[in-house]
Amino acid sequence: MSRAASVPVLTIDGPSGSGKGTISALVAEHLGWHLLDSGALYRAVGYAAGMAGLDVSDVEAVTRCAQGISIRFRAAGKDGGVRVIVNGHDATDELRTETAGAAASAIAAMPPVREALVALQLGFRKPPGLVADGRDMGTVIFPDAAFKVFLTASAAERAKRRYKQLKEKGLNVTLAGLQREIEARDNRDASRAVAPLKPAEDALLVDTTGIGIDDVVAKVLAVVQP
Ligand code: DC
């Protein structure tokens, strides 16, 4: 077994708004493990492609952009969360927007772009362990992970959560518009030919509709520490 392969991995996959980001961060903190926010990598590529003035439907150009990208995650201090530095620019705020999410979803459907990000993702597997948050963590990137969870929640509940988050940030959005966007993104992510959004066969399914964060964290931690 290679050194990396002996490092335990907990994969947390699921659609946007299922609570993956929040739950993954809390679980990683509790376990003292590293955290991979793979969605941020796809968002970063969309952002970098836009900054470079590329046509984001040009697969070759976006792939070259993904191959050459520099992405650093930097802890922003107490309660400050994590800043994401893309090609030397702090792009944290831009990466969180719905526009960045939609661009990420579009470029994530391009097989060579996904391929270009594989080594980067595998590099996050370091002792003492890794919590990997995404869509294909348990199916494609870390199929040998010892612990796998798939989080779900109804589209209406996910839209409500997103609405609250974005309103708190002062963004101008509507609940109905968000639900439509979430459903469109789910369809695209689940129906694409490469690494579609689906639970790994050996993943524990956790429906977070109507369940508080603490209870979800407890359910996920129980997978690692029964
Ligand atoms: O988790 P997120 O909303 O930040 O992800 C943004 C987009 O990136 C999402 O629509 C699909 C894509 N993505 C992916 O295809 N595979 C991953 N492992 C993570 C994200």
PDB file of C-alpha atoms and ligand atoms in Angstrom:
ATOM      1  CA  MET A   1       0.000   0.000   0.000  1.00  0.00           C
ATOM      2  CA  SER A   2       1.400   3.433  -0.908  1.00  0.00           C
ATOM      3  CA  ARG A   3       1.759   5.966   1.875  1.00  0.00           C
ATOM      4  CA  ALA A   4      -1.155   8.077   0.614  1.00  0.00           C
ATOM      5  CA  ALA A   5      -3.424   5.044   0.277  1.00  0.00           C
ATOM      6  CA  SER A   6      -3.014   4.323   3.988  1.00  0.00           C
ATOM      7  CA  VAL A   7      -4.394   7.770   4.894  1.00  0.00           C
ATOM      8  CA  PRO A   8      -8.111   7.494   5.823  1.00  0.00           C
ATOM      9  CA  VAL A   9     -10.588   9.388   3.645  1.00  0.00           C
ATOM     10  CA  LEU A  10     -14.206  10.332   4.385  1.00  0.00           C
ATOM     11  CA  THR A  11     -16.040  11.347   1.198  1.00  0.00           C
ATOM     12  CA  ILE A  12     -19.083  13.597   1.476  1.00  0.00           C
ATOM     13  CA  ASP A  13     -20.911  13.891  -1.843  1.00  0.00           C
ATOM     14  CA  GLY A  14     -24.259  15.385  -2.728  1.00  0.00           C
ATOM     15  CA  PRO A  15     -26.054  18.121  -4.655  1.00  0.00           C
ATOM     16  CA  SER A  16     -25.591  21.835  -4.042  1.00  0.00           C
ATOM     17  CA  GLY A  17     -27.379  23.050  -0.935  1.00  0.00           C
ATOM     18  CA  SER A  18     -27.424  19.621   0.708  1.00  0.00           C
ATOM     19  CA  GLY A  19     -25.253  21.100   3.461  1.00  0.00           C
ATOM     20  CA  LYS A  20     -22.044  19.409   2.266  1.00  0.00           C
ATOM     21  CA  GLY A  21     -19.804  22.444   2.669  1.00  0.00           C
ATOM     22  CA  THR A  22     -20.870  23.262   6.229  1.00  0.00           C
ATOM     23  CA  ILE A  23     -20.981  19.634   7.354  1.00  0.00           C
ATOM     24  CA  SER A  24     -17.622  18.769   5.757  1.00  0.00           C
ATOM     25  CA  ALA A  25     -15.884  21.727   7.402  1.00  0.00           C
ATOM     26  CA  LEU A  26     -17.317  20.891  10.854  1.00  0.00           C
ATOM     27  CA  VAL A  27     -16.518  17.183  10.555  1.00  0.00           C
ATOM     28  CA  ALA A  28     -12.946  17.903   9.344  1.00  0.00           C
ATOM     29  CA  GLU A  29     -12.430  20.285  12.245  1.00  0.00           C
ATOM     30  CA  HIS A  30     -13.786  17.754  14.734  1.00  0.00           C
ATOM     31  CA  LEU A  31     -11.553  14.968  13.410  1.00  0.00           C
ATOM     32  CA  GLY A  32      -8.532  17.248  12.903  1.00  0.00           C
ATOM     33  CA  TRP A  33      -8.373  16.088   9.273  1.00  0.00           C
ATOM     34  CA  HIS A  34      -7.595  18.029   6.086  1.00  0.00           C
ATOM     35  CA  LEU A  35     -10.479  19.322   3.983  1.00  0.00           C
ATOM     36  CA  LEU A  36     -10.846  19.235   0.202  1.00  0.00           C
ATOM     37  CA  ASP A  37     -13.591  21.507  -1.187  1.00  0.00           C
ATOM     38  CA  SER A  38     -13.523  20.121  -4.730  1.00  0.00           C
ATOM     39  CA  GLY A  39     -16.368  22.390  -5.898  1.00  0.00           C
ATOM     40  CA  ALA A  40     -14.063  25.348  -5.218  1.00  0.00           C
ATOM     41  CA  LEU A  41     -11.584  23.891  -7.737  1.00  0.00           C
ATOM     42  CA  TYR A  42     -14.211  23.830 -10.509  1.00  0.00           C
ATOM     43  CA  ARG A  43     -15.389  27.299  -9.516  1.00  0.00           C
ATOM     44  CA  ALA A  44     -11.753  28.499  -9.590  1.00  0.00           C
ATOM     45  CA  VAL A  45     -11.230  27.182 -13.117  1.00  0.00           C
ATOM     46  CA  GLY A  46     -14.419  28.938 -14.314  1.00  0.00           C
ATOM     47  CA  TYR A  47     -13.258  32.133 -12.633  1.00  0.00           C
ATOM     48  CA  ALA A  48      -9.711  31.931 -14.043  1.00  0.00           C
ATOM     49  CA  ALA A  49     -11.063  31.217 -17.533  1.00  0.00           C
ATOM     50  CA  GLY A  50     -13.349  34.245 -17.283  1.00  0.00           C
ATOM     51  CA  MET A  51     -10.508  36.463 -16.023  1.00  0.00           C
ATOM     52  CA  ALA A  52      -8.337  35.340 -18.935  1.00  0.00           C
ATOM     53  CA  GLY A  53     -11.134  36.302 -21.335  1.00  0.00           C
ATOM     54  CA  LEU A  54     -11.536  32.721 -22.557  1.00  0.00           C
ATOM     55  CA  ASP A  55     -14.698  31.408 -24.176  1.00  0.00           C
ATOM     56  CA  VAL A  56     -15.876  29.076 -21.383  1.00  0.00           C
ATOM     57  CA  SER A  57     -17.384  26.667 -23.915  1.00  0.00           C
ATOM     58  CA  ASP A  58     -13.954  26.193 -25.573  1.00  0.00           C
ATOM     59  CA  VAL A  59     -12.935  22.818 -24.091  1.00  0.00           C
ATOM     60  CA  GLU A  60      -9.274  23.009 -25.164  1.00  0.00           C
ATOM     61  CA  ALA A  61      -8.756  26.529 -23.819  1.00  0.00           C
ATOM     62  CA  VAL A  62     -10.496  25.767 -20.507  1.00  0.00           C
ATOM     63  CA  THR A  63      -8.485  22.535 -20.154  1.00  0.00           C
ATOM     64  CA  ARG A  64      -5.206  24.428 -20.638  1.00  0.00           C
ATOM     65  CA  CYS A  65      -6.410  26.914 -18.042  1.00  0.00           C
ATOM     66  CA  ALA A  66      -7.160  24.048 -15.601  1.00  0.00           C
ATOM     67  CA  GLN A  67      -3.770  22.431 -16.253  1.00  0.00           C
ATOM     68  CA  GLY A  68      -1.883  25.629 -15.459  1.00  0.00           C
ATOM     69  CA  ILE A  69      -3.997  26.915 -12.583  1.00  0.00           C
ATOM     70  CA  SER A  70      -2.611  27.729  -9.146  1.00  0.00           C
ATOM     71  CA  ILE A  71      -5.170  27.377  -6.327  1.00  0.00           C
ATOM     72  CA  ARG A  72      -4.271  27.936  -2.692  1.00  0.00           C
ATOM     73  CA  PHE A  73      -6.563  27.642   0.316  1.00  0.00           C
ATOM     74  CA  ARG A  74      -5.586  29.971   3.132  1.00  0.00           C
ATOM     75  CA  ALA A  75      -7.112  29.971   6.608  1.00  0.00           C
ATOM     76  CA  ALA A  76      -8.346  33.493   7.285  1.00  0.00           C
ATOM     77  CA  GLY A  77      -7.959  33.297  11.059  1.00  0.00           C
ATOM     78  CA  LYS A  78     -10.542  32.756  13.774  1.00  0.00           C
ATOM     79  CA  ASP A  79     -14.076  32.462  12.326  1.00  0.00           C
ATOM     80  CA  GLY A  80     -12.816  33.983   9.095  1.00  0.00           C
ATOM     81  CA  GLY A  81     -13.265  30.778   7.110  1.00  0.00           C
ATOM     82  CA  VAL A  82     -10.985  29.908   4.247  1.00  0.00           C
ATOM     83  CA  ARG A  83      -9.811  32.285   1.520  1.00  0.00           C
ATOM     84  CA  VAL A  84      -9.245  30.869  -1.955  1.00  0.00           C
ATOM     85  CA  ILE A  85      -6.345  32.347  -3.900  1.00  0.00           C
ATOM     86  CA  VAL A  86      -6.575  31.700  -7.656  1.00  0.00           C
ATOM     87  CA  ASN A  87      -3.534  32.525  -9.775  1.00  0.00           C
ATOM     88  CA  GLY A  88      -2.393  34.931  -7.065  1.00  0.00           C
ATOM     89  CA  HIS A  89      -5.770  36.748  -6.636  1.00  0.00           C
ATOM     90  CA  ASP A  90      -8.047  36.349  -3.618  1.00  0.00           C
ATOM     91  CA  ALA A  91     -11.182  35.159  -5.454  1.00  0.00           C
ATOM     92  CA  THR A  92     -13.133  33.932  -2.393  1.00  0.00           C
ATOM     93  CA  ASP A  93     -16.110  36.264  -2.794  1.00  0.00           C
ATOM     94  CA  GLU A  94     -16.412  35.862  -6.570  1.00  0.00           C
ATOM     95  CA  LEU A  95     -16.297  32.062  -6.280  1.00  0.00           C
ATOM     96  CA  ARG A  96     -19.366  31.971  -4.024  1.00  0.00           C
ATOM     97  CA  THR A  97     -21.739  33.638  -6.498  1.00  0.00           C
ATOM     98  CA  GLU A  98     -24.453  31.765  -8.418  1.00  0.00           C
ATOM     99  CA  THR A  99     -22.758  32.856 -11.668  1.00  0.00           C
ATOM    100  CA  ALA A 100     -19.528  31.127 -10.590  1.00  0.00           C
ATOM    101  CA  GLY A 101     -21.538  28.023  -9.598  1.00  0.00           C
ATOM    102  CA  ALA A 102     -23.252  27.865 -12.979  1.00  0.00           C
ATOM    103  CA  ALA A 103     -19.917  28.347 -14.831  1.00  0.00           C
ATOM    104  CA  ALA A 104     -18.355  25.629 -12.646  1.00  0.00           C
ATOM    105  CA  SER A 105     -21.196  23.235 -13.428  1.00  0.00           C
ATOM    106  CA  ALA A 106     -20.778  23.855 -17.187  1.00  0.00           C
ATOM    107  CA  ILE A 107     -17.010  23.328 -17.269  1.00  0.00           C
ATOM    108  CA  ALA A 108     -17.290  20.359 -14.867  1.00  0.00           C
ATOM    109  CA  ALA A 109     -19.107  18.497 -17.664  1.00  0.00           C
ATOM    110  CA  MET A 110     -15.902  18.588 -19.784  1.00  0.00           C
ATOM    111  CA  PRO A 111     -13.957  15.308 -19.319  1.00  0.00           C
ATOM    112  CA  PRO A 112     -10.451  16.774 -19.956  1.00  0.00           C
ATOM    113  CA  VAL A 113     -11.089  19.523 -17.410  1.00  0.00           C
ATOM    114  CA  ARG A 114     -12.043  16.903 -14.798  1.00  0.00           C
ATOM    115  CA  GLU A 115      -8.943  14.903 -15.738  1.00  0.00           C
ATOM    116  CA  ALA A 116      -6.743  17.985 -15.298  1.00  0.00           C
ATOM    117  CA  LEU A 117      -7.943  18.348 -11.688  1.00  0.00           C
ATOM    118  CA  VAL A 118      -7.456  14.720 -10.577  1.00  0.00           C
ATOM    119  CA  ALA A 119      -3.814  14.935  -9.417  1.00  0.00           C
ATOM    120  CA  LEU A 120      -4.512  18.174  -7.570  1.00  0.00           C
ATOM    121  CA  GLN A 121      -7.345  16.471  -5.640  1.00  0.00           C
ATOM    122  CA  LEU A 122      -5.348  13.318  -4.837  1.00  0.00           C
ATOM    123  CA  GLY A 123      -2.638  15.577  -3.388  1.00  0.00           C
ATOM    124  CA  PHE A 124      -4.962  16.574  -0.530  1.00  0.00           C
ATOM    125  CA  ARG A 125      -4.764  13.049   0.923  1.00  0.00           C
ATOM    126  CA  LYS A 126      -2.292  13.598   3.733  1.00  0.00           C
ATOM    127  CA  PRO A 127      -2.030  12.319   7.315  1.00  0.00           C
ATOM    128  CA  PRO A 128      -3.869  12.214   9.616  1.00  0.00           C
ATOM    129  CA  GLY A 129      -6.850  12.038   7.223  1.00  0.00           C
ATOM    130  CA  LEU A 130      -8.978  13.803   4.625  1.00  0.00           C
ATOM    131  CA  VAL A 131     -12.609  14.883   4.413  1.00  0.00           C
ATOM    132  CA  ALA A 132     -13.364  15.248   0.682  1.00  0.00           C
ATOM    133  CA  ASP A 133     -16.450  17.292  -0.260  1.00  0.00           C
ATOM    134  CA  GLY A 134     -17.878  17.116  -3.784  1.00  0.00           C
ATOM    135  CA  ARG A 135     -19.937  15.198  -6.327  1.00  0.00           C
ATOM    136  CA  ASP A 136     -17.646  12.321  -7.335  1.00  0.00           C
ATOM    137  CA  MET A 137     -15.359  11.953  -4.309  1.00  0.00           C
ATOM    138  CA  GLY A 138     -16.603   8.464  -3.373  1.00  0.00           C
ATOM    139  CA  THR A 139     -17.218   7.254  -6.935  1.00  0.00           C
ATOM    140  CA  VAL A 140     -14.245   8.537  -8.983  1.00  0.00           C
ATOM    141  CA  ILE A 141     -11.530  10.366  -7.030  1.00  0.00           C
ATOM    142  CA  PHE A 142     -11.325   8.278  -3.836  1.00  0.00           C
ATOM    143  CA  PRO A 143     -13.206   5.037  -4.679  1.00  0.00           C
ATOM    144  CA  ASP A 144     -11.109   3.248  -2.031  1.00  0.00           C
ATOM    145  CA  ALA A 145     -12.202   5.649   0.754  1.00  0.00           C
ATOM    146  CA  ALA A 146     -13.028   3.793   3.950  1.00  0.00           C
ATOM    147  CA  PHE A 147     -15.920   6.130   4.798  1.00  0.00           C
ATOM    148  CA  LYS A 148     -18.521   7.434   2.342  1.00  0.00           C
ATOM    149  CA  VAL A 149     -21.587   9.594   2.874  1.00  0.00           C
ATOM    150  CA  PHE A 150     -24.087  11.001   0.356  1.00  0.00           C
ATOM    151  CA  LEU A 151     -26.094  13.976   1.630  1.00  0.00           C
ATOM    152  CA  THR A 152     -29.437  14.885   0.098  1.00  0.00           C
ATOM    153  CA  ALA A 153     -32.255  17.348   0.829  1.00  0.00           C
ATOM    154  CA  SER A 154     -35.346  18.349  -1.140  1.00  0.00           C
ATOM    155  CA  ALA A 155     -34.802  21.040  -3.816  1.00  0.00           C
ATOM    156  CA  ALA A 156     -37.223  23.341  -1.955  1.00  0.00           C
ATOM    157  CA  GLU A 157     -35.228  23.025   1.284  1.00  0.00           C
ATOM    158  CA  ARG A 158     -31.919  23.545  -0.522  1.00  0.00           C
ATOM    159  CA  ALA A 159     -33.262  26.667  -2.249  1.00  0.00           C
ATOM    160  CA  LYS A 160     -34.404  28.011   1.151  1.00  0.00           C
ATOM    161  CA  ARG A 161     -30.932  27.473   2.657  1.00  0.00           C
ATOM    162  CA  ARG A 162     -29.201  29.131  -0.304  1.00  0.00           C
ATOM    163  CA  TYR A 163     -31.683  32.034  -0.180  1.00  0.00           C
ATOM    164  CA  LYS A 164     -30.885  32.657   3.478  1.00  0.00           C
ATOM    165  CA  GLN A 165     -27.105  32.517   2.877  1.00  0.00           C
ATOM    166  CA  LEU A 166     -27.192  34.859  -0.108  1.00  0.00           C
ATOM    167  CA  LYS A 167     -29.594  37.324   1.524  1.00  0.00           C
ATOM    168  CA  GLU A 168     -27.276  37.486   4.548  1.00  0.00           C
ATOM    169  CA  LYS A 169     -24.517  38.475   2.132  1.00  0.00           C
ATOM    170  CA  GLY A 170     -26.788  41.203   0.779  1.00  0.00           C
ATOM    171  CA  LEU A 171     -27.249  39.610  -2.647  1.00  0.00           C
ATOM    172  CA  ASN A 172     -30.419  40.261  -4.596  1.00  0.00           C
ATOM    173  CA  VAL A 173     -32.033  36.861  -5.304  1.00  0.00           C
ATOM    174  CA  THR A 174     -35.522  35.319  -5.325  1.00  0.00           C
ATOM    175  CA  LEU A 175     -36.481  31.994  -3.753  1.00  0.00           C
ATOM    176  CA  ALA A 176     -38.282  30.775  -6.884  1.00  0.00           C
ATOM    177  CA  GLY A 177     -35.341  31.764  -9.093  1.00  0.00           C
ATOM    178  CA  LEU A 178     -32.901  29.927  -6.821  1.00  0.00           C
ATOM    179  CA  GLN A 179     -35.014  26.758  -6.790  1.00  0.00           C
ATOM    180  CA  ARG A 180     -35.145  26.811 -10.608  1.00  0.00           C
ATOM    181  CA  GLU A 181     -31.351  27.265 -10.787  1.00  0.00           C
ATOM    182  CA  ILE A 182     -30.762  24.465  -8.272  1.00  0.00           C
ATOM    183  CA  GLU A 183     -32.983  22.051 -10.195  1.00  0.00           C
ATOM    184  CA  ALA A 184     -31.310  22.947 -13.508  1.00  0.00           C
ATOM    185  CA  ARG A 185     -27.847  22.450 -11.987  1.00  0.00           C
ATOM    186  CA  ASP A 186     -28.884  19.105 -10.397  1.00  0.00           C
ATOM    187  CA  ASN A 187     -30.134  17.878 -13.768  1.00  0.00           C
ATOM    188  CA  ARG A 188     -26.937  18.911 -15.519  1.00  0.00           C
ATOM    189  CA  ASP A 189     -24.680  17.428 -12.823  1.00  0.00           C
ATOM    190  CA  ALA A 190     -26.659  14.152 -12.658  1.00  0.00           C
ATOM    191  CA  SER A 191     -27.112  13.625 -16.398  1.00  0.00           C
ATOM    192  CA  ARG A 192     -23.588  14.385 -17.645  1.00  0.00           C
ATOM    193  CA  ALA A 193     -21.713  11.461 -19.204  1.00  0.00           C
ATOM    194  CA  VAL A 194     -18.592  11.850 -17.064  1.00  0.00           C
ATOM    195  CA  ALA A 195     -18.634  11.442 -13.270  1.00  0.00           C
ATOM    196  CA  PRO A 196     -22.377  12.147 -12.895  1.00  0.00           C
ATOM    197  CA  LEU A 197     -23.721  13.072  -9.469  1.00  0.00           C
ATOM    198  CA  LYS A 198     -24.797   9.775  -7.909  1.00  0.00           C
ATOM    199  CA  PRO A 199     -24.173   8.043  -4.595  1.00  0.00           C
ATOM    200  CA  ALA A 200     -21.363   5.472  -4.431  1.00  0.00           C
ATOM    201  CA  GLU A 201     -22.838   2.003  -3.910  1.00  0.00           C
ATOM    202  CA  ASP A 202     -21.148   1.798  -0.506  1.00  0.00           C
ATOM    203  CA  ALA A 203     -22.152   5.314   0.647  1.00  0.00           C
ATOM    204  CA  LEU A 204     -24.469   5.972   3.585  1.00  0.00           C
ATOM    205  CA  LEU A 205     -27.391   8.136   2.370  1.00  0.00           C
ATOM    206  CA  VAL A 206     -28.323  10.934   4.766  1.00  0.00           C
ATOM    207  CA  ASP A 207     -31.401  13.081   3.985  1.00  0.00           C
ATOM    208  CA  THR A 208     -30.855  16.417   5.736  1.00  0.00           C
ATOM    209  CA  THR A 209     -34.352  17.840   5.035  1.00  0.00           C
ATOM    210  CA  GLY A 210     -35.626  19.247   8.320  1.00  0.00           C
ATOM    211  CA  ILE A 211     -32.589  18.050  10.317  1.00  0.00           C
ATOM    212  CA  GLY A 212     -30.366  20.487  12.209  1.00  0.00           C
ATOM    213  CA  ILE A 213     -26.641  20.824  11.459  1.00  0.00           C
ATOM    214  CA  ASP A 214     -25.541  19.275  14.763  1.00  0.00           C
ATOM    215  CA  ASP A 215     -27.617  16.135  14.142  1.00  0.00           C
ATOM    216  CA  VAL A 216     -26.223  15.734  10.629  1.00  0.00           C
ATOM    217  CA  VAL A 217     -22.656  16.190  11.917  1.00  0.00           C
ATOM    218  CA  ALA A 218     -23.317  13.517  14.566  1.00  0.00           C
ATOM    219  CA  LYS A 219     -24.661  11.080  11.936  1.00  0.00           C
ATOM    220  CA  VAL A 220     -21.613  11.640   9.691  1.00  0.00           C
ATOM    221  CA  LEU A 221     -19.123  11.369  12.559  1.00  0.00           C
ATOM    222  CA  ALA A 222     -20.734   8.076  13.565  1.00  0.00           C
ATOM    223  CA  VAL A 223     -19.641   6.655  10.204  1.00  0.00           C
ATOM    224  CA  VAL A 224     -15.981   7.293  11.112  1.00  0.00           C
ATOM    225  CA  GLN A 225     -16.193   6.740  14.853  1.00  0.00           C
ATOM    226  CA  PRO A 226     -19.029   4.218  15.382  1.00  0.00           C
TER     227      PRO A 226
HETATM  228  O1   DC B   1     -20.140  22.176  -4.620  1.00  0.00           O
HETATM  229  P1   DC B   1     -20.169  23.414  -5.489  1.00  0.00           P
HETATM  230  O2   DC B   1     -21.539  24.034  -5.604  1.00  0.00           O
HETATM  231  O3   DC B   1     -19.138  24.410  -5.101  1.00  0.00           O
HETATM  232  O4   DC B   1     -19.778  22.902  -6.975  1.00  0.00           O
HETATM  233  C1   DC B   1     -19.823  23.749  -8.096  1.00  0.00           C
HETATM  234  C2   DC B   1     -20.004  22.922  -9.371  1.00  0.00           C
HETATM  235  O5   DC B   1     -18.821  22.145  -9.600  1.00  0.00           O
HETATM  236  C3   DC B   1     -21.154  21.924  -9.331  1.00  0.00           C
HETATM  237  O6   DC B   1     -22.275  22.408 -10.040  1.00  0.00           O
HETATM  238  C4   DC B   1     -20.648  20.713 -10.013  1.00  0.00           C
HETATM  239  C5   DC B   1     -19.166  20.856 -10.054  1.00  0.00           C
HETATM  240  N1   DC B   1     -18.464  19.850  -9.241  1.00  0.00           N
HETATM  241  C6   DC B   1     -18.198  18.641  -9.816  1.00  0.00           C
HETATM  242  O7   DC B   1     -18.587  18.404 -10.962  1.00  0.00           O
HETATM  243  N2   DC B   1     -17.484  17.706  -9.141  1.00  0.00           N
HETATM  244  C7   DC B   1     -17.074  17.944  -7.889  1.00  0.00           C
HETATM  245  N3   DC B   1     -16.382  17.008  -7.244  1.00  0.00           N
HETATM  246  C8   DC B   1     -17.384  19.163  -7.258  1.00  0.00           C
HETATM  247  C9   DC B   1     -18.088  20.108  -7.957  1.00  0.00           C
END
